[in-house]
Amino acid sequence: MLMRQHLPRVLVTVGVIVIAALIASLILLASGVAPVDALSAFWEGTFGNGTNAGTTLTQAVPLLLVALGWIVATRAGRLHVGYPGQVIAGGATATAIGLNCGGLPGALAVLVTALAGIAGGALWAGLTAWLWASRGVLEIISSLLLNLVAIQVAAWLVRGPLQGTASQEPQTANFPPSTIWPSVPAIPGQTLSFDVVLLPICAVIVVLLLSRTVFGFGLRASGGNGEAARWLGIDPKRGGVVAILISGGFAGLAGAALLFAGTAPWMSDGFEAGVGFNGIAVALLAGNSPVFAILTAVVFSALNVGGTALQATLDVPSSLAEVLQGAVIVLVLLAAVLARRRREQAPAPQPAAAAKSLALVGTEEV
Amino acid sequence: MANRAQTPALRLSGVTKRFGAFTANERVDLDINRGEIHALLGENGAGKTTLMRIVTGLYQPDEGEVRMDGETIRFRKPEHALRAGIGMVHQHFTLVPTLTELQNLAMRPARIPWSNATADVRRRSEEIAATTGLRINPDRMVADASIGERQRLEIVKLLCRGARILIFDEPSAALSPGEWDELAALMRRLAAEGHAIVLISHKLTEVFAVADRYTVLRAGAVVGTGLVTEVTPDELVTMMVGGPVMERPARAHVNPGRPVLTVRGLGVARDPLDPKSPPALSGIDLQVRAGEILGIAGVAGSGQNELVEAVMGIRPALRGRIELDGKPFEDRTPRRFYQSGGALIPEDRHHVAIVSGMTLWENITMRALRRPPLSRRGILNPSAARGEARRLMAEFDIRADTEKIPIGRLSGGNQQKAVLAREFSGHPALLIAVQPVRGLDVRATDFVYRQLSEHRARGGAILLISMDLDEILALSDRIAVLAHGRIQGVVEAEDATRTRIGALMTSAEEAPCS
Amino acid sequence: MGIFDVAFLVSAVTIAAPILLAATGELVSERAGVLNVGLEGVMLTGAFGGYLVMWETGSLVLGFVGGMIAGLLFAAVMALLSIEAKVDQIVSGIALTLLGYGLTAFLNERFLVPARTFDPLPRLEIPVLSDIPVIGPAMFDQDAFIYATAILIILVAFALGRTTWGINLKAVGESPVSADAAGVGIRAMRWAAVLFSGLCAGAAGAYLSIGDVGVFREGMSGGRGYLAIAAVLFGGWRLAGLGIAATIFAVADATQLRLQAIGVIPREVWVAVMILVVLVMVLGRMRRGAGAARLASGRLTGIEVAGLASVAILLALVIVPPSITLPVPLWLAMPYLLALVALGTEGKRRHKAPTALAVPYLRSEV
């Protein structure tokens, strides 16, 4: 039963990855690189040794956090895309506070940076939520514009108030050592941060939140049919606002993770590096299933890390990874067409009144 | 005169349509003659809709053929049928409210992108007005037209496109008795001019009033056809249902008790965001007592939706007091409405009563789930909730393999039973039921009516709002007539007749109605 | 005139034209019920396509054709996803944006090195008209693209208001069921509208790269696609409103470009902002009064109180101009902030949106 339920999604995912690999091979061939060489360089760069595997897993964490934020917001019917801005806001807040937390003991400092990230992301998302709930502005547009604002604010911060005194580079001073999130000492290069425990923990929290709490139930009802929820005594506005705030909190935490469990112990203006949008892709590829998203986050992280490795060894532009990520989303969406076609072969005798757009690619019932 | 020797305007022979294993139409033969009004009868799911979708080009038949004036035709899309002269007046009008009436007429496939059909259409509509008396108000927004006016526009639209075969799908659903009489006269006039008319209806009174011939569909197949003059209503019902229908038990006499819902001087603005917009309701006084059904009669758009929304707390009221279950009901929200002992069976099930993507058990327990024992401190107890759902499924005869099925996959009747189960499971003091049997078949209708009567017998109060006067007359203890946002009068059931209610509906001063 | 001189007007027109063109395409597409959030990606692809063809051929005309074809192809993907696959339009828009960013960056980095810079579009002076003071040089001494944009907008205005096609388009976006019943092909109309928006956005993108600057840079559309979408929302799905919105964004952008150079904010900026705030408030009041055909209520709304307060502050600034220098990044964020404020003040008019916007059409619901 369980197998039967999940088989189609597994097939879709595998199919999408195979087709994406084919596209990648074609692009590589066109640019004069043998796919086999590329594959071995890719494997070596992602999981070939402990150091690289550690990097891949650690970089999957922010992606998954953003994906979980998307899943929560989507379930409440709020398709906002402010994750890049919220990642930046969370990271910047965590930086501002973390730089002043050098005196705190390690565990407390780590906790403070994480909470600062969550608060920063949630506050930035709060702007979108407020504009939506009280001013009726489509959350997608306001969040897009806020992303652009956040990018500029971050650029200003690292050139102004938060700029480190040591260099003229647009970056902050080094974080105090106690605020850096600890990593597994056994891995050479210490690339595996302990924050990978967030992968299973946060996914399970989201699953439980959505399926086992009254709040999550109301959220799903609001997302499934907001008007019905309102008539049934569930306030879809309240649910929507809280869902946007939660998603902002996740994105903000992702921002803190990017910086304090990242490769460089400072904040520069490009630290977001596409995590905000790629996190959405991770959720889509996982069919909005929190648990499945762990896997797809690792896949996406491998694409990023491997893309950099390809550039280093074979001189293939690392933006190949971005092309593949974009292609993966389009493929996932197209896979939904095939699924629909198959379903339409045998319509139910009672044509169920389709709700709104079905598209969130096999939205799963948790 | 209906059976003149002539080639039928439309002849279906052996039409079969299957969806997978399900056969929607089985070898259907049907002749529609010019100059006749042909009633197509059948329960919901009998295949009327599928058949008409084949005729209007939405579906292609798997077997059989359709002939128009003796020639075989095959429509691949609705436009072909329109061009051939087959037009359908849908139950839900296919008009764009934000365009003017003339623009709605001009909406059609444009062969030349920069063409402008409005002048052409204006002339054509004037010709139609001259021959049939159907006048439109060309430069008015459709949103500002009344239901009856929209229906006329819908007919003009089809005539403009040259329709010779007109199909009316439940045309009286939204009309007042007076408007229905006008429409009936118009249908006869159109038939006399040589149009062929198909009337889809389940109201036998209408069929006997205007139709020349009838055809009854059951389970996708024709079970009877003939002249209306040669059949009795009972025979038709037997054909539709496939057996005699049980008589509804006579209404037991219940002495009404204390007032459960009291509405005093309720006034509501049409635009909820704007208190200065013209009133949708003014000076509404109502009282529903325990153990009685108060029916609200009125044509669609008389303020029924606003009344429900104001009582529920979905829409703000300008003035007036509401008491629910003996206590003042202020700061209204839907949540407080349910907490104060209210329950609701809304008209628009898909939009406001169920979340079709969620499971049956989640929908059934949607409200109980947020209170103990099904949840504690915000944490759900899904197994208890599923058990409760299974209990209610048995009690309310909800047919589903499992409670875990998404409710959207159930039939309309089972969905409505699930809504009933949810609303009755809280033992409400007051039930508001709006068009509770809309779109249900005879059996499901019977079930809903029985549940309503039992609730009344248990001492519950019911506010029944319906545009179907027969339903109101059959169920209510007292009937309040709502027209143009005012209560025009309250009639005891014993004194209520169609004519008296109809007179109250239309006696109101002429107010703009939209 | 200070900073608001003729050169300022010229630069404002140059900034406004591509936004206006892309927004016109988006307006048509949204009138048909397709919300193309991927406009940014389409614009970027158009910019790259134009540059690519120009790089190969050296012809400006062919370059623009290339940009339009690139935009068309991308819009076709959008149409495929949203009309045929009935995928959620916001999700497919995000996919397009990601794909656009990745693909153009990759191809640019891989194949178009070294970058070449071309001469931008030449100016065409229209005799007589260009001699009108102020308006002449700003409007009638521009390049061919700007004239073409103006002509196209007039044509679109004619098509929307005066033809059967315009009626059908509105019907498809308002009530697809009715349009379908009248024999108007929903799919054909929507495909045409989306492809048209692709053409417009592609041309606008090509103008950014080869028309204005003469080179392609990664992510060079810089949020103009989002601004175009915001302009459609703010403009209330009308061409006139769209013009006002694009003007506001362009003036803001041109102002910030000027101020970047000057540094200190001169007095006339405060005057201009004050006039703008007053104007917006008066217009808002008039529209609300006229829209519902009733007397405007005497009470001030919260927004109006805020507006009056800001006028007072601005007045103080005019009298005592402070020497404020804002850092460049914050200036860059200004058009987006302004768009947010504009949407926030006008948000409640959302009911003017086409009813079927972003709702896929399923015929079974007839």
Short mmCIF file of N, CA, C and O in Angstrom, two decimals, chain C residues 100-190:
data_model
loop_
_atom_site.label_atom_id
_atom_site.label_comp_id
_atom_site.label_asym_id
_atom_site.label_seq_id
_atom_site.Cartn_x
_atom_site.Cartn_y
_atom_site.Cartn_z
N GLY C 100 15.52 31.07 -16.80
CA GLY C 100 16.04 32.21 -17.55
C GLY C 100 17.37 32.68 -16.99
O GLY C 100 18.33 32.88 -17.73
N TYR C 101 17.42 32.83 -15.66
CA TYR C 101 18.66 33.26 -15.03
C TYR C 101 19.79 32.29 -15.35
O TYR C 101 20.86 32.67 -15.81
N GLY C 102 19.53 31.01 -15.08
CA GLY C 102 20.59 30.00 -15.22
C GLY C 102 21.05 29.88 -16.66
O GLY C 102 22.25 29.94 -16.96
N LEU C 103 20.08 29.74 -17.56
CA LEU C 103 20.39 29.48 -18.96
C LEU C 103 21.20 30.63 -19.56
O LEU C 103 22.23 30.42 -20.20
N THR C 104 20.75 31.87 -19.33
CA THR C 104 21.45 32.99 -19.95
C THR C 104 22.85 33.14 -19.35
O THR C 104 23.81 33.39 -20.08
N ALA C 105 22.95 32.95 -18.02
CA ALA C 105 24.27 33.08 -17.40
C ALA C 105 25.21 32.02 -17.95
O ALA C 105 26.36 32.31 -18.32
N PHE C 106 24.71 30.78 -18.05
CA PHE C 106 25.56 29.69 -18.52
C PHE C 106 26.02 29.93 -19.95
O PHE C 106 27.20 29.88 -20.26
N LEU C 107 25.06 30.19 -20.83
CA LEU C 107 25.40 30.35 -22.24
C LEU C 107 26.33 31.53 -22.44
O LEU C 107 27.28 31.47 -23.23
N ASN C 108 26.06 32.61 -21.71
CA ASN C 108 26.88 33.80 -21.85
C ASN C 108 28.32 33.51 -21.45
O ASN C 108 29.27 33.85 -22.15
N GLU C 109 28.45 32.80 -20.31
CA GLU C 109 29.77 32.52 -19.77
C GLU C 109 30.51 31.55 -20.68
O GLU C 109 31.71 31.62 -20.85
N ARG C 110 29.75 30.62 -21.25
CA ARG C 110 30.38 29.53 -21.99
C ARG C 110 30.72 29.93 -23.42
O ARG C 110 31.78 29.62 -23.92
N PHE C 111 29.79 30.57 -24.08
CA PHE C 111 29.94 30.73 -25.53
C PHE C 111 30.26 32.15 -25.97
O PHE C 111 30.83 32.34 -27.02
N LEU C 112 29.85 33.14 -25.21
CA LEU C 112 29.99 34.50 -25.72
C LEU C 112 31.14 35.22 -25.04
O LEU C 112 30.97 36.29 -24.46
N VAL C 113 32.31 34.59 -25.03
CA VAL C 113 33.48 35.26 -24.50
C VAL C 113 34.46 35.48 -25.66
O VAL C 113 34.58 34.61 -26.53
N PRO C 114 35.14 36.56 -25.72
CA PRO C 114 35.03 37.71 -24.84
C PRO C 114 33.77 38.52 -25.15
O PRO C 114 33.28 38.47 -26.27
N ALA C 115 33.27 39.23 -24.16
CA ALA C 115 32.09 40.06 -24.37
C ALA C 115 32.40 41.15 -25.38
O ALA C 115 33.52 41.64 -25.44
N ARG C 116 31.44 41.46 -26.22
CA ARG C 116 31.61 42.56 -27.16
C ARG C 116 30.58 43.63 -26.86
O ARG C 116 29.46 43.33 -26.48
N THR C 117 30.96 44.84 -27.02
CA THR C 117 30.03 45.94 -26.79
C THR C 117 29.67 46.54 -28.13
O THR C 117 30.52 46.75 -28.99
N PHE C 118 28.39 46.75 -28.33
CA PHE C 118 27.91 47.31 -29.59
C PHE C 118 27.40 48.72 -29.36
O PHE C 118 27.10 49.10 -28.24
N ASP C 119 27.27 49.43 -30.46
CA ASP C 119 26.67 50.76 -30.35
C ASP C 119 25.19 50.61 -30.08
O ASP C 119 24.54 49.77 -30.71
N PRO C 120 24.63 51.37 -29.16
CA PRO C 120 23.18 51.29 -28.93
C PRO C 120 22.40 51.84 -30.12
O PRO C 120 22.99 52.33 -31.09
N LEU C 121 21.08 51.72 -30.04
CA LEU C 121 20.21 52.19 -31.12
C LEU C 121 20.44 53.67 -31.39
O LEU C 121 20.56 54.46 -30.45
N PRO C 122 20.53 54.06 -32.65
CA PRO C 122 20.72 55.49 -32.95
C PRO C 122 19.44 56.27 -32.68
O PRO C 122 18.34 55.72 -32.72
N ARG C 123 19.60 57.52 -32.41
CA ARG C 123 18.42 58.38 -32.20
C ARG C 123 17.85 58.81 -33.53
O ARG C 123 18.60 59.08 -34.47
N LEU C 124 16.56 58.88 -33.59
CA LEU C 124 15.90 59.36 -34.80
C LEU C 124 15.14 60.62 -34.43
O LEU C 124 14.21 60.57 -33.63
N GLU C 125 15.58 61.70 -35.00
CA GLU C 125 14.92 62.96 -34.67
C GLU C 125 13.71 63.13 -35.57
O GLU C 125 13.83 63.00 -36.79
N ILE C 126 12.56 63.38 -35.01
CA ILE C 126 11.38 63.63 -35.83
C ILE C 126 11.32 65.11 -36.11
O ILE C 126 11.31 65.92 -35.17
N PRO C 127 11.32 65.48 -37.37
CA PRO C 127 11.35 66.91 -37.68
C PRO C 127 10.14 67.64 -37.09
O PRO C 127 9.10 67.01 -36.85
N VAL C 128 10.26 68.90 -36.90
CA VAL C 128 9.25 69.80 -36.35
C VAL C 128 8.95 69.46 -34.88
O VAL C 128 9.21 70.26 -33.99
N LEU C 129 8.42 68.23 -34.65
CA LEU C 129 7.99 67.88 -33.30
C LEU C 129 9.14 67.96 -32.30
O LEU C 129 8.97 68.36 -31.16
N SER C 130 10.34 67.59 -32.77
CA SER C 130 11.46 67.56 -31.84
C SER C 130 11.92 68.96 -31.47
O SER C 130 12.76 69.12 -30.59
N ASP C 131 11.38 69.96 -32.14
CA ASP C 131 11.77 71.33 -31.81
C ASP C 131 10.95 71.92 -30.67
O ASP C 131 11.25 72.99 -30.16
N ILE C 132 9.87 71.23 -30.29
CA ILE C 132 9.09 71.71 -29.15
C ILE C 132 9.99 71.72 -27.92
O ILE C 132 10.71 70.75 -27.68
N PRO C 133 9.98 72.80 -27.18
CA PRO C 133 10.87 72.80 -26.02
C PRO C 133 10.48 71.73 -24.99
O PRO C 133 9.30 71.39 -24.87
N VAL C 134 11.43 71.21 -24.27
CA VAL C 134 11.31 70.19 -23.23
C VAL C 134 10.73 68.88 -23.77
O VAL C 134 11.42 67.86 -23.81
N ILE C 135 9.46 68.91 -24.19
CA ILE C 135 8.85 67.66 -24.64
C ILE C 135 9.53 67.15 -25.91
O ILE C 135 9.74 65.95 -26.07
N GLY C 136 9.89 68.05 -26.80
CA GLY C 136 10.49 67.67 -28.06
C GLY C 136 11.69 66.75 -27.89
O GLY C 136 11.65 65.60 -28.35
N PRO C 137 12.73 67.22 -27.20
CA PRO C 137 13.90 66.35 -27.06
C PRO C 137 13.59 65.08 -26.28
O PRO C 137 14.19 64.04 -26.53
N ALA C 138 12.66 65.16 -25.32
CA ALA C 138 12.39 63.98 -24.50
C ALA C 138 11.59 62.93 -25.26
O ALA C 138 11.83 61.74 -25.10
N MET C 139 10.64 63.37 -26.08
CA MET C 139 9.76 62.40 -26.71
C MET C 139 10.08 62.15 -28.18
O MET C 139 9.87 61.06 -28.69
N PHE C 140 10.52 63.17 -28.88
CA PHE C 140 10.62 63.03 -30.35
C PHE C 140 12.05 63.05 -30.85
O PHE C 140 12.31 63.27 -32.00
N ASP C 141 13.00 62.86 -29.92
CA ASP C 141 14.39 62.71 -30.35
C ASP C 141 14.90 61.43 -29.68
O ASP C 141 15.90 61.42 -29.00
N GLN C 142 14.14 60.35 -29.87
CA GLN C 142 14.48 59.09 -29.21
C GLN C 142 14.81 58.04 -30.26
O GLN C 142 14.78 58.32 -31.45
N ASP C 143 15.07 56.81 -29.79
CA ASP C 143 15.39 55.78 -30.76
C ASP C 143 14.13 55.08 -31.26
O ASP C 143 13.03 55.28 -30.74
N ALA C 144 14.33 54.25 -32.29
CA ALA C 144 13.20 53.63 -32.98
C ALA C 144 12.37 52.78 -32.03
O ALA C 144 11.15 52.69 -32.16
N PHE C 145 13.03 52.14 -31.05
CA PHE C 145 12.31 51.26 -30.13
C PHE C 145 11.22 52.02 -29.38
O PHE C 145 10.11 51.53 -29.20
N ILE C 146 11.55 53.22 -28.97
CA ILE C 146 10.59 53.99 -28.18
C ILE C 146 9.40 54.40 -29.03
O ILE C 146 8.24 54.32 -28.60
N TYR C 147 9.67 54.75 -30.30
CA TYR C 147 8.55 55.07 -31.19
C TYR C 147 7.69 53.82 -31.42
O TYR C 147 6.46 53.87 -31.38
N ALA C 148 8.38 52.68 -31.63
CA ALA C 148 7.65 51.43 -31.88
C ALA C 148 6.78 51.08 -30.68
O ALA C 148 5.62 50.66 -30.82
N THR C 149 7.32 51.27 -29.47
CA THR C 149 6.56 50.99 -28.26
C THR C 149 5.30 51.85 -28.23
O THR C 149 4.20 51.35 -27.95
N ALA C 150 5.48 53.14 -28.54
CA ALA C 150 4.33 54.05 -28.50
C ALA C 150 3.26 53.60 -29.48
O ALA C 150 2.07 53.54 -29.14
N ILE C 151 3.69 53.23 -30.71
CA ILE C 151 2.71 52.81 -31.72
C ILE C 151 2.01 51.55 -31.26
O ILE C 151 0.78 51.41 -31.34
N LEU C 152 2.79 50.60 -30.72
CA LEU C 152 2.21 49.34 -30.29
C LEU C 152 1.16 49.56 -29.21
O LEU C 152 0.09 48.95 -29.22
N ILE C 153 1.46 50.46 -28.28
CA ILE C 153 0.52 50.69 -27.18
C ILE C 153 -0.78 51.27 -27.73
O ILE C 153 -1.88 50.89 -27.30
N ILE C 154 -0.65 52.16 -28.72
CA ILE C 154 -1.87 52.72 -29.33
C ILE C 154 -2.67 51.60 -30.00
O ILE C 154 -3.89 51.51 -29.85
N LEU C 155 -1.97 50.72 -30.69
CA LEU C 155 -2.65 49.60 -31.36
C LEU C 155 -3.35 48.70 -30.34
O LEU C 155 -4.49 48.28 -30.54
N VAL C 156 -2.65 48.42 -29.24
CA VAL C 156 -3.24 47.55 -28.22
C VAL C 156 -4.47 48.22 -27.62
O VAL C 156 -5.50 47.57 -27.40
N ALA C 157 -4.35 49.53 -27.38
CA ALA C 157 -5.49 50.25 -26.83
C ALA C 157 -6.69 50.14 -27.76
O ALA C 157 -7.82 49.90 -27.32
N PHE C 158 -6.43 50.27 -29.06
CA PHE C 158 -7.50 50.14 -30.05
C PHE C 158 -8.08 48.73 -30.02
O PHE C 158 -9.30 48.53 -29.97
N ALA C 159 -7.19 47.74 -30.01
CA ALA C 159 -7.64 46.35 -30.05
C ALA C 159 -8.47 46.01 -28.82
O ALA C 159 -9.51 45.34 -28.92
N LEU C 160 -8.05 46.49 -27.65
CA LEU C 160 -8.76 46.15 -26.42
C LEU C 160 -10.13 46.82 -26.37
O LEU C 160 -11.10 46.24 -25.92
N GLY C 161 -10.18 48.07 -26.85
CA GLY C 161 -11.40 48.83 -26.66
C GLY C 161 -12.37 48.78 -27.82
O GLY C 161 -13.57 49.01 -27.63
N ARG C 162 -11.89 48.50 -29.02
CA ARG C 162 -12.73 48.73 -30.18
C ARG C 162 -12.97 47.51 -31.06
O ARG C 162 -13.58 47.62 -32.10
N THR C 163 -12.45 46.37 -30.68
CA THR C 163 -12.62 45.22 -31.57
C THR C 163 -13.29 44.05 -30.85
O THR C 163 -13.31 43.97 -29.62
N THR C 164 -13.86 43.17 -31.65
CA THR C 164 -14.42 41.93 -31.12
C THR C 164 -13.36 41.15 -30.37
O THR C 164 -13.63 40.54 -29.34
N TRP C 165 -12.14 41.21 -30.92
CA TRP C 165 -11.04 40.49 -30.28
C TRP C 165 -10.84 40.96 -28.84
O TRP C 165 -10.65 40.17 -27.93
N GLY C 166 -10.94 42.29 -28.63
CA GLY C 166 -10.79 42.84 -27.28
C GLY C 166 -11.89 42.35 -26.35
O GLY C 166 -11.64 42.02 -25.19
N ILE C 167 -13.12 42.29 -26.87
CA ILE C 167 -14.25 41.80 -26.07
C ILE C 167 -14.01 40.34 -25.69
O ILE C 167 -14.17 39.94 -24.54
N ASN C 168 -13.60 39.56 -26.69
CA ASN C 168 -13.36 38.15 -26.44
C ASN C 168 -12.26 37.95 -25.40
O ASN C 168 -12.37 37.11 -24.51
N LEU C 169 -11.20 38.77 -25.52
CA LEU C 169 -10.08 38.66 -24.59
C LEU C 169 -10.56 38.89 -23.16
O LEU C 169 -10.25 38.13 -22.26
N LYS C 170 -11.34 39.93 -22.98
CA LYS C 170 -11.82 40.24 -21.64
C LYS C 170 -12.73 39.13 -21.14
O LYS C 170 -12.66 38.73 -19.97
N ALA C 171 -13.57 38.60 -22.05
CA ALA C 171 -14.48 37.53 -21.66
C ALA C 171 -13.71 36.30 -21.22
O ALA C 171 -14.06 35.65 -20.23
N VAL C 172 -12.63 36.00 -21.93
CA VAL C 172 -11.84 34.82 -21.59
C VAL C 172 -11.24 34.95 -20.19
O VAL C 172 -11.16 33.98 -19.45
N GLY C 173 -10.83 36.16 -19.83
CA GLY C 173 -10.25 36.35 -18.51
C GLY C 173 -11.29 36.49 -17.42
O GLY C 173 -11.04 36.18 -16.28
N GLU C 174 -12.47 36.98 -17.77
CA GLU C 174 -13.51 37.21 -16.75
C GLU C 174 -14.33 35.96 -16.52
O GLU C 174 -14.63 35.60 -15.39
N SER C 175 -14.76 35.33 -17.60
CA SER C 175 -15.68 34.22 -17.47
C SER C 175 -15.44 33.25 -18.62
O SER C 175 -16.16 33.28 -19.62
N PRO C 176 -14.42 32.42 -18.50
CA PRO C 176 -14.08 31.52 -19.60
C PRO C 176 -15.25 30.62 -19.99
O PRO C 176 -15.40 30.28 -21.17
N VAL C 177 -16.07 30.26 -19.01
CA VAL C 177 -17.22 29.40 -19.31
C VAL C 177 -18.11 30.08 -20.34
O VAL C 177 -18.55 29.47 -21.32
N SER C 178 -18.39 31.37 -20.13
CA SER C 178 -19.26 32.10 -21.05
C SER C 178 -18.62 32.22 -22.42
O SER C 178 -19.28 32.03 -23.44
N ALA C 179 -17.33 32.53 -22.44
CA ALA C 179 -16.66 32.68 -23.72
C ALA C 179 -16.69 31.35 -24.47
O ALA C 179 -16.92 31.32 -25.69
N ASP C 180 -16.48 30.27 -23.75
CA ASP C 180 -16.48 28.96 -24.39
C ASP C 180 -17.85 28.66 -24.96
O ASP C 180 -17.98 28.17 -26.08
N ALA C 181 -18.88 28.97 -24.19
CA ALA C 181 -20.23 28.71 -24.67
C ALA C 181 -20.54 29.53 -25.92
O ALA C 181 -21.33 29.11 -26.76
N ALA C 182 -19.92 30.70 -26.04
CA ALA C 182 -20.16 31.53 -27.22
C ALA C 182 -19.28 31.11 -28.38
O ALA C 182 -19.29 31.75 -29.43
N GLY C 183 -18.49 30.05 -28.19
CA GLY C 183 -17.68 29.54 -29.29
C GLY C 183 -16.30 30.16 -29.39
O GLY C 183 -15.56 29.87 -30.31
N VAL C 184 -15.96 31.02 -28.43
CA VAL C 184 -14.62 31.61 -28.45
C VAL C 184 -13.64 30.57 -27.90
O VAL C 184 -13.87 30.00 -26.84
N GLY C 185 -12.59 30.30 -28.63
CA GLY C 185 -11.62 29.29 -28.20
C GLY C 185 -10.77 29.80 -27.06
O GLY C 185 -10.00 30.74 -27.21
N ILE C 186 -10.95 29.21 -25.88
CA ILE C 186 -10.22 29.68 -24.70
C ILE C 186 -8.73 29.45 -24.89
O ILE C 186 -7.90 30.33 -24.65
N ARG C 187 -8.39 28.24 -25.33
CA ARG C 187 -6.97 27.91 -25.43
C ARG C 187 -6.29 28.81 -26.45
O ARG C 187 -5.21 29.34 -26.20
N ALA C 188 -6.95 28.99 -27.59
CA ALA C 188 -6.32 29.81 -28.64
C ALA C 188 -6.10 31.23 -28.13
O ALA C 188 -5.03 31.81 -28.31
N MET C 189 -7.12 31.80 -27.48
CA MET C 189 -6.98 33.17 -26.99
C MET C 189 -5.85 33.27 -25.98
O MET C 189 -5.05 34.21 -25.99
N ARG C 190 -5.80 32.30 -25.08
CA ARG C 190 -4.78 32.38 -24.03
C ARG C 190 -3.39 32.18 -24.61
O ARG C 190 -2.45 32.89 -24.23
#
